[in-house]
mmCIF file of C-alpha atoms in Angstrom:
data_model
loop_
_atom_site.group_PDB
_atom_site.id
_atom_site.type_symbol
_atom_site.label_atom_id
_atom_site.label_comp_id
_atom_site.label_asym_id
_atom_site.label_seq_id
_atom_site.Cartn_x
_atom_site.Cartn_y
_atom_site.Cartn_z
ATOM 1 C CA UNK A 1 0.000 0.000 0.000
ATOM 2 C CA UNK A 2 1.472 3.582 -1.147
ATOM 3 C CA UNK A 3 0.035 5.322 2.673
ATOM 4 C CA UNK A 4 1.669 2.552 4.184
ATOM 5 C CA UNK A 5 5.336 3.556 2.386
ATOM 6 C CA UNK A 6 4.308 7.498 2.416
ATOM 7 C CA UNK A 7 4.329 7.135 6.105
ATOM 8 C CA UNK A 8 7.828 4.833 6.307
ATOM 9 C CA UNK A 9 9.227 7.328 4.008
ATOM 10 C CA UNK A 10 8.137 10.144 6.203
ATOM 11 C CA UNK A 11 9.317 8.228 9.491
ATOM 12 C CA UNK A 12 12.619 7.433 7.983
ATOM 13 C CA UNK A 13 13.383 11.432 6.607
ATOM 14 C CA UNK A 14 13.036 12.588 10.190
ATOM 15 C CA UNK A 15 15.902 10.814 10.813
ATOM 16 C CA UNK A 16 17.494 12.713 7.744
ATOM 17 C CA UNK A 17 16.064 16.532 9.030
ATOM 18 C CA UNK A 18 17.765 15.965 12.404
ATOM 19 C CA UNK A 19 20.988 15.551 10.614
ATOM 20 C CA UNK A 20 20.453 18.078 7.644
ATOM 21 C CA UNK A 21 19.480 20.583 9.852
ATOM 22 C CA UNK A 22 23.045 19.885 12.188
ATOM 23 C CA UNK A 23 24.735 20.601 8.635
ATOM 24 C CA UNK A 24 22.903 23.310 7.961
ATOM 25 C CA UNK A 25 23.770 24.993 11.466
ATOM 26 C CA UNK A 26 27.173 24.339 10.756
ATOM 27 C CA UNK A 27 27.543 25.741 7.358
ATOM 28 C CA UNK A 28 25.024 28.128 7.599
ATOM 29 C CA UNK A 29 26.264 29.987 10.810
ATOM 30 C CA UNK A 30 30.112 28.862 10.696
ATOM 31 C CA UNK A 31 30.826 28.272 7.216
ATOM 32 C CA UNK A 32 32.529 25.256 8.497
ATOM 33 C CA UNK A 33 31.744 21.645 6.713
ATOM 34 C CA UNK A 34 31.686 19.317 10.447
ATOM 35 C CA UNK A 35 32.687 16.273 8.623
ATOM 36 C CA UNK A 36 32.367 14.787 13.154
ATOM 37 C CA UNK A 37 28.449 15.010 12.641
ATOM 38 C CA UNK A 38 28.010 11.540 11.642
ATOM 39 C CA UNK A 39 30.680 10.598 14.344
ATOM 40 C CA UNK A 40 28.267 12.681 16.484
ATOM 41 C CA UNK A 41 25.236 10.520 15.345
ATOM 42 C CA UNK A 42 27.031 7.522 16.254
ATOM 43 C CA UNK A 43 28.047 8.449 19.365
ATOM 44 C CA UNK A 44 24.106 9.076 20.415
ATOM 45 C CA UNK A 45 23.185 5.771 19.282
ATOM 46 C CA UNK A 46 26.444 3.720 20.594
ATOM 47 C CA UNK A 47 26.887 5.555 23.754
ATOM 48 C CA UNK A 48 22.520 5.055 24.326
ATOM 49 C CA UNK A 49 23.422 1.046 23.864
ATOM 50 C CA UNK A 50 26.706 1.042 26.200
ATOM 51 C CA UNK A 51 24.958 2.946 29.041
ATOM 52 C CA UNK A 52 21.831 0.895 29.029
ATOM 53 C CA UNK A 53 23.523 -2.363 28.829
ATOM 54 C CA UNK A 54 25.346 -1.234 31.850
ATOM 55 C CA UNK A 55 21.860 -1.343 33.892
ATOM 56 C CA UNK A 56 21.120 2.296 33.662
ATOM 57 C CA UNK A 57 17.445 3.650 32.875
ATOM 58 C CA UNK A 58 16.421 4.522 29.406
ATOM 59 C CA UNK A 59 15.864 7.600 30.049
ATOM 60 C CA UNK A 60 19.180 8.846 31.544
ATOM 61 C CA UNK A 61 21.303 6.322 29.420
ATOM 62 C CA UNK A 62 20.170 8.895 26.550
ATOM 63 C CA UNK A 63 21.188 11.649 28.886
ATOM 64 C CA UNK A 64 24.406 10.614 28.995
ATOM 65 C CA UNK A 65 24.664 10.025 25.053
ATOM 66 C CA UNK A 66 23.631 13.235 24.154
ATOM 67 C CA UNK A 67 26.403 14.746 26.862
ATOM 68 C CA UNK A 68 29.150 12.934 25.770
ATOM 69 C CA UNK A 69 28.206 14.327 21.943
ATOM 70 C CA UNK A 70 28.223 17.564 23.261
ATOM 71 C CA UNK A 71 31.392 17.078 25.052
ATOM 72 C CA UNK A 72 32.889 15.850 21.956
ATOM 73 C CA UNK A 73 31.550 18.692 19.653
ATOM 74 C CA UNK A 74 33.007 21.204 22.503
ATOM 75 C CA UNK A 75 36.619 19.218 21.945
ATOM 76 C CA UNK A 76 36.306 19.560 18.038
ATOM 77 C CA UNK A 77 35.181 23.082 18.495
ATOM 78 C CA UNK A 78 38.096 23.590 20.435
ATOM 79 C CA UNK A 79 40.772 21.206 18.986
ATOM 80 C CA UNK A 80 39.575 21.643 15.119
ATOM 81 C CA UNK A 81 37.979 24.778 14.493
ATOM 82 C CA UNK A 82 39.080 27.201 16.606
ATOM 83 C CA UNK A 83 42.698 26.176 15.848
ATOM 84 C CA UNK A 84 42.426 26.240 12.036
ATOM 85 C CA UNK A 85 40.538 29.966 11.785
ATOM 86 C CA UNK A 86 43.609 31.410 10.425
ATOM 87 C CA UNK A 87 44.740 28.737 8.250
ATOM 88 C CA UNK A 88 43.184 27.902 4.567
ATOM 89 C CA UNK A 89 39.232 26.625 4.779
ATOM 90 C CA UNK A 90 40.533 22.936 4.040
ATOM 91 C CA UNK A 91 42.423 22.384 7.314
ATOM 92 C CA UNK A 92 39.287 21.952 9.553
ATOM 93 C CA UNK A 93 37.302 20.166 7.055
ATOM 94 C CA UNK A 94 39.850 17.842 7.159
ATOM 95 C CA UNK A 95 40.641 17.992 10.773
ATOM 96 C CA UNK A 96 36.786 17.051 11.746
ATOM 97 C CA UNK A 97 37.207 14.316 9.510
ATOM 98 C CA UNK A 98 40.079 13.284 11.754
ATOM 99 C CA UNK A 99 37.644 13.058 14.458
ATOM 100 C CA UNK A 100 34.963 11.399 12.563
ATOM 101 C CA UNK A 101 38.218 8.304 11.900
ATOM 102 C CA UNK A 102 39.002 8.411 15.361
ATOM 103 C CA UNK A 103 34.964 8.077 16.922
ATOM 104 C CA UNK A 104 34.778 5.536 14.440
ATOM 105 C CA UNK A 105 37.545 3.543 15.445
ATOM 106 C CA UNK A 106 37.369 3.817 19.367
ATOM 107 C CA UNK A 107 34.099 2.473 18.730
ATOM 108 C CA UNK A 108 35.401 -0.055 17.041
ATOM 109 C CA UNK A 109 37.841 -0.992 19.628
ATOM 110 C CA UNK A 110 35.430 -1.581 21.876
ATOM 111 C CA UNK A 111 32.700 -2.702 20.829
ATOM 112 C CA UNK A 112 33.829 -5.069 17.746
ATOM 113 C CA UNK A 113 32.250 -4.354 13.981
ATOM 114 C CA UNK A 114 29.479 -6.232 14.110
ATOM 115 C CA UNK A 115 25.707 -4.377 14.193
ATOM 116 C CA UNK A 116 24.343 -4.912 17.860
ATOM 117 C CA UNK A 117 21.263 -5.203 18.811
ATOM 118 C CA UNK A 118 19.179 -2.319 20.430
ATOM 119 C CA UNK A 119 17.063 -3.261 22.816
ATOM 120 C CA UNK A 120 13.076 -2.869 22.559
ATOM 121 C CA UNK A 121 11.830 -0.029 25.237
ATOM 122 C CA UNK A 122 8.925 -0.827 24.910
ATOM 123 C CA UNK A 123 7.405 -4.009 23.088
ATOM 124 C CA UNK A 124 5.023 -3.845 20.166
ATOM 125 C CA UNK A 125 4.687 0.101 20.579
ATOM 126 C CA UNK A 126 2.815 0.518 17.181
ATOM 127 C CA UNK A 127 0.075 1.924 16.343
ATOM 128 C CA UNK A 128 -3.088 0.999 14.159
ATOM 129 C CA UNK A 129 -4.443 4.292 12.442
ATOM 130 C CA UNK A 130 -7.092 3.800 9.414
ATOM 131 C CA UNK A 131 -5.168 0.463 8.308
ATOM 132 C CA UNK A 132 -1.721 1.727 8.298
ATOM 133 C CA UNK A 133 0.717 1.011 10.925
ATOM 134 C CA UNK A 134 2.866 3.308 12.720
ATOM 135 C CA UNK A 135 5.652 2.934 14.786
ATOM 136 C CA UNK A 136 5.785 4.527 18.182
ATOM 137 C CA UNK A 137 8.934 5.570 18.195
ATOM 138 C CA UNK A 138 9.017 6.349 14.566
ATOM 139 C CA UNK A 139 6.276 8.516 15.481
ATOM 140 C CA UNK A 140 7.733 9.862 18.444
ATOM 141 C CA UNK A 141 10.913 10.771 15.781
ATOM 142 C CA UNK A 142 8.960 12.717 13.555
ATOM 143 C CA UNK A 143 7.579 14.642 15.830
ATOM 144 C CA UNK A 144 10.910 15.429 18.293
ATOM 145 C CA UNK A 145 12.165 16.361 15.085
ATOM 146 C CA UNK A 146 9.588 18.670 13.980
ATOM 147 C CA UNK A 147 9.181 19.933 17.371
ATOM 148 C CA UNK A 148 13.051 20.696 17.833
ATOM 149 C CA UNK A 149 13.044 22.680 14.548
ATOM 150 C CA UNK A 150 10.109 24.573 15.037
ATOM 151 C CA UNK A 151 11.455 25.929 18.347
ATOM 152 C CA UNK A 152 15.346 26.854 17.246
ATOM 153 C CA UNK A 153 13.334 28.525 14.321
ATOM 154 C CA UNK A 154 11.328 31.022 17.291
ATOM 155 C CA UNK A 155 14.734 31.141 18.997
ATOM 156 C CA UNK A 156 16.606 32.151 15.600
ATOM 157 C CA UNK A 157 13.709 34.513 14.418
ATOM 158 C CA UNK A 158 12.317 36.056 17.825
ATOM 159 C CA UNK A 159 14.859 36.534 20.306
ATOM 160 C CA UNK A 160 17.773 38.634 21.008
ATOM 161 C CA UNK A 161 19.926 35.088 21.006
ATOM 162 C CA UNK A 162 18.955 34.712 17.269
ATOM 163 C CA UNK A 163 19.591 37.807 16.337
ATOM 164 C CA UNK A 164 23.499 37.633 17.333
ATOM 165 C CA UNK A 165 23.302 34.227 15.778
ATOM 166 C CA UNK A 166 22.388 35.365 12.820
ATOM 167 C CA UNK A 167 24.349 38.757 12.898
ATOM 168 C CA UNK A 168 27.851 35.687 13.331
ATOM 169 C CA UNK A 169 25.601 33.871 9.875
ATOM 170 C CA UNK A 170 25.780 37.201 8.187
ATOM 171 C CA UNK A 171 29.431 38.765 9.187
ATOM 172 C CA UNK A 172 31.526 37.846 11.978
ATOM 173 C CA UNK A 173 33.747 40.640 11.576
ATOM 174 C CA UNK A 174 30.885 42.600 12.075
ATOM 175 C CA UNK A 175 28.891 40.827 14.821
ATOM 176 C CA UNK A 176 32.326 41.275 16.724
ATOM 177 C CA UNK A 177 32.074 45.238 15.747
ATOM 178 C CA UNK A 178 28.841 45.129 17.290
ATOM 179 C CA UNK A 179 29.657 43.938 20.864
ATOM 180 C CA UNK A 180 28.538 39.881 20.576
ATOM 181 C CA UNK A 181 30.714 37.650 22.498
ATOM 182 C CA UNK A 182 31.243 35.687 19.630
ATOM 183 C CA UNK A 183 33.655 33.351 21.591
ATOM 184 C CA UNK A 184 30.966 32.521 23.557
ATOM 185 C CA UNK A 185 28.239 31.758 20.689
ATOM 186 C CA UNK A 186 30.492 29.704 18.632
ATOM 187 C CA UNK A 187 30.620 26.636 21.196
ATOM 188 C CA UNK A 188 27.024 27.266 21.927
ATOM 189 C CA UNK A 189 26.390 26.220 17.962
ATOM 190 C CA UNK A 190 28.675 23.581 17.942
ATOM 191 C CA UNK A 191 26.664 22.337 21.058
ATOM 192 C CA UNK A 192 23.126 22.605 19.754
ATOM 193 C CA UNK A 193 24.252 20.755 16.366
ATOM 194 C CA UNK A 194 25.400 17.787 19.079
ATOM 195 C CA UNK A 195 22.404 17.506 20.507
ATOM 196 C CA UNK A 196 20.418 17.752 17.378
ATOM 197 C CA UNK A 197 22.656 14.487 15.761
ATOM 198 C CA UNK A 198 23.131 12.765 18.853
ATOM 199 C CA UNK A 199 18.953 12.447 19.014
ATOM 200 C CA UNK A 200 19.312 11.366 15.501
ATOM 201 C CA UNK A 201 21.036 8.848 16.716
ATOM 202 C CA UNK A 202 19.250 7.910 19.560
ATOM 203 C CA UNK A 203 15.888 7.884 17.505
ATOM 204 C CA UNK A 204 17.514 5.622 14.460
ATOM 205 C CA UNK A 205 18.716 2.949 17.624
ATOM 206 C CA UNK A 206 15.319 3.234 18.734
ATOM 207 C CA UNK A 207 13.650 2.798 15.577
ATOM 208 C CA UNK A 208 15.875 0.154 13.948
ATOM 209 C CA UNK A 209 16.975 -1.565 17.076
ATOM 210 C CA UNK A 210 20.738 -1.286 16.439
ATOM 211 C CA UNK A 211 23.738 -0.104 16.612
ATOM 212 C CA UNK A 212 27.420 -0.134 14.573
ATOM 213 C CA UNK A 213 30.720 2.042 15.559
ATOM 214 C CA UNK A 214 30.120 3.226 11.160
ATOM 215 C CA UNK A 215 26.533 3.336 11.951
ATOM 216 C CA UNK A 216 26.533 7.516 11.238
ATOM 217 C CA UNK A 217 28.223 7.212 7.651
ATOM 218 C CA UNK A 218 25.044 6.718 5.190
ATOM 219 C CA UNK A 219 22.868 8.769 7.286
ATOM 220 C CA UNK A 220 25.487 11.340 7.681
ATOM 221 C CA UNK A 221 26.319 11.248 3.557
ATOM 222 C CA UNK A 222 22.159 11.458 3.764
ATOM 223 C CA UNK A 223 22.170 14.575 5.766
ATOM 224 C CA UNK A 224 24.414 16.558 3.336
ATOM 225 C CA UNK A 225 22.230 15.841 0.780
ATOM 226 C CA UNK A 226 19.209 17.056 2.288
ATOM 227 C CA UNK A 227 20.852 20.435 3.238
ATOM 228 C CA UNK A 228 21.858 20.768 -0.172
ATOM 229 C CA UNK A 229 18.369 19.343 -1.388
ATOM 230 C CA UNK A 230 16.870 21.626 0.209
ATOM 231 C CA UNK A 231 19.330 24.918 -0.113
ATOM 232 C CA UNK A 232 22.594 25.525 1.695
ATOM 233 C CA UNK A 233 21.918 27.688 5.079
ATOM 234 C CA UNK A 234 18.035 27.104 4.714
ATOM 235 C CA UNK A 235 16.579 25.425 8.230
ATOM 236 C CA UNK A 236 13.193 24.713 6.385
ATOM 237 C CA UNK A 237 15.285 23.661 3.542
ATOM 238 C CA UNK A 238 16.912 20.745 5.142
ATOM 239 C CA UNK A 239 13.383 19.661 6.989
ATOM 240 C CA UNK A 240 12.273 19.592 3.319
ATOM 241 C CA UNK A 241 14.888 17.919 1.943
ATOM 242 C CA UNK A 242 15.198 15.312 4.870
ATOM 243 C CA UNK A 243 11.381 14.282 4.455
ATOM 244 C CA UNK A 244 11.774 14.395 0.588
ATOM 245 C CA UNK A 245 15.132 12.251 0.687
ATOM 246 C CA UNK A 246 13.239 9.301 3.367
ATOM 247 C CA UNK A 247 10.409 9.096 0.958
ATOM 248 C CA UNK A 248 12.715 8.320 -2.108
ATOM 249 C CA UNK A 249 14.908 6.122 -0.390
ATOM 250 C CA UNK A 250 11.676 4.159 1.341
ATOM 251 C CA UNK A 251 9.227 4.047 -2.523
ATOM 252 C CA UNK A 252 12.473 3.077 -3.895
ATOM 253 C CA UNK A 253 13.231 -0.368 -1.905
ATOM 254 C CA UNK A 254 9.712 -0.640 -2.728
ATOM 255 C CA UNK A 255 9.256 -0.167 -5.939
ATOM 256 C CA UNK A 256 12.798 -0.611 -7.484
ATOM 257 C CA UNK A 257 14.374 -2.656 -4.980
ATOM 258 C CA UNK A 258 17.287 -2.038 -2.487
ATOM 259 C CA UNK A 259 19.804 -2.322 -4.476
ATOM 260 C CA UNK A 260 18.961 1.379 -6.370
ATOM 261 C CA UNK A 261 18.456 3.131 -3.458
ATOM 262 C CA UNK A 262 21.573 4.954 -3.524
ATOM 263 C CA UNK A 263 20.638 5.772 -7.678
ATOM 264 C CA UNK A 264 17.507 7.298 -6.660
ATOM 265 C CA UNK A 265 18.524 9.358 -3.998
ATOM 266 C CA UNK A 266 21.487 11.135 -5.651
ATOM 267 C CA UNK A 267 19.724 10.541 -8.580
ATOM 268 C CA UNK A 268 17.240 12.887 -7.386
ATOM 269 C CA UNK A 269 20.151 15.564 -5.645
ATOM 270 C CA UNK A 270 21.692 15.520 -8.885
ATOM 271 C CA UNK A 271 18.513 16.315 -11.040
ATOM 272 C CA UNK A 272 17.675 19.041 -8.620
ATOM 273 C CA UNK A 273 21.207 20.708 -8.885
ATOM 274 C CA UNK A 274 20.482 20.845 -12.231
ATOM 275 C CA UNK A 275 17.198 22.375 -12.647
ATOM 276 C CA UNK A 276 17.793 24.556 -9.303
ATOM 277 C CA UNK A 277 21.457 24.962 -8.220
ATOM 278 C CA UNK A 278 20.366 26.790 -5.377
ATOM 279 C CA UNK A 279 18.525 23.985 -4.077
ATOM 280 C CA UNK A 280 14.623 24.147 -2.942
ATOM 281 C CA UNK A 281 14.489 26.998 -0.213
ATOM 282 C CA UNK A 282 18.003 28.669 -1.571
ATOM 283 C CA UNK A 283 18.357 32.292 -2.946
ATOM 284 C CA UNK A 284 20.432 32.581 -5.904
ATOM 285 C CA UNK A 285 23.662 33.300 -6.134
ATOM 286 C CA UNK A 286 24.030 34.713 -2.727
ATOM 287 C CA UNK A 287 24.112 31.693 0.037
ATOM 288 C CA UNK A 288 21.294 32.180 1.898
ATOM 289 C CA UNK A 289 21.910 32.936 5.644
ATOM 290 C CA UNK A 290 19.207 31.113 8.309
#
């Protein structure tokens, strides 16, 4: 049934919007390409697995997760992108990606390379709506995802927070001109795209009841293209995009089979940067800026 894989599709790309939108935050604001998100993502799912298995509750097991992301994004932050300011544009691209290697391979260490299993929180949580059924937690991703963007969108828009955000998006030189304490805002980004992966992460474990230390690559590659899907700097843009991307990828396995999934959904990014190089919600030619 289509509604059946509308909804899956839907479930799936709010997976996708958590990490576009991390992206998006990243470029948009900082200009800086966090090639550590999808260590990020992995380190909400893993670290969720680790710290439940160890006997603590659900609840603050995904506490902890989403600290230790933000701890890490604080140490690339520091380590990565505060070092590399001065230096060309490539050093912390490639210096994240350092981190992303190193994530990847502590996890690795030790916790082997094999997918683990995620445990259930709660058995048979789906629901029956009209003859289509919905998971409970997929639910419960959609709309933490929704809900998350909505509200940095008031922050961004309405508040004298967003406004220096967006006065760093627009010119830091400027914004520093101006009296914001940019060396305080900066981490403050890099901490809000943690938490916005790490819950990725946290929702895919819960969703698709496991975990891998590489777990974060295909969403992560996923993620870019949304943000780009849906225009570069555009928070809307990557919700769009996300949703648009999970729907592909889900009617694809079903009507296509698995093995094009990857055809149709750069397939798709690749038709769309032709038609629209500015992507969905982008403003030609200047990048647009939150």
């Amino acid at each position: 049934m289509i509604a059946q894989q509308l909804v899956n599709g839907l479930m799936l790309g709010a997976i996708y919007v958590l990490v576009a939108v991390s992206f998006t935050l990243s470029i948009g604001i900082l200009n800086f390409l966090n090639f550590s998100i999808p260590g990020l993502f992995m380190v909400g799912g893993m670290a969720t697995w680790i710290l439940i298995g160890k006997g603590l509750h659900w609840s603050l097991a995904i506490l902890g997760a989403v600290g230790a992301a933000g701890l890490v994004a604080l140490a690339v932050e520091r380590l990565s992108y505060r070092r590399s300011q001065a230096r060309e544009p490539e050093v912390p691209l490639v210096s994240s990606l350092g981190f992303l290697v190193l994530l990847e391979n502590l996890a690795l260490v030790g916790a082997g390379s094999d997918q683990q299993a995620f445990p259930a929180l709660v058995p048979d949580f789906n629901l029956r709506i009209a003859g289509l059924v919905v998971g409970g937690a997929q639910l419960i991703s959609l709309a933490v995802a929704l809900a998350l963007v909505v509200a940095m969108s008031l922050v961004l828009s309405r508040t004298s927070l967003g406004r220096q955000v967006r006065s760093i998006a627009e010119n830091r030189e400027t914004a520093v001109i101006l009296g914001i304490d940019v060396g305080r805002l900066v981490p403050a980004i890099f901490l809000l795209s943690a938490v916005f992966t790490a819950l990725g992460g946290v929702l895919f474990a819960l969703n698709y009841l496991q975990v891998s230390p590489f777990m974060g690559e295909g969403v992560g590659f996923k993620g870019v293209a949304a943000m780009i899907l849906g225009g570069m700097g555009s928070i809307w843009g990557a919700v769009a995009g996300g949703l648009l991307i999970g729907l592909t990828e889900v009617l694809s396995i079903t009507y296509l089979g698995a093995d094009v999934v990857n055809v149709s959904v750069y397939g798709l990014l690749l038709a769309v940067m032709v038609l629209r190089p500015q992507g969905l919600f982008g403003r030609p030619p200047a990048r647009e800026k939150l």
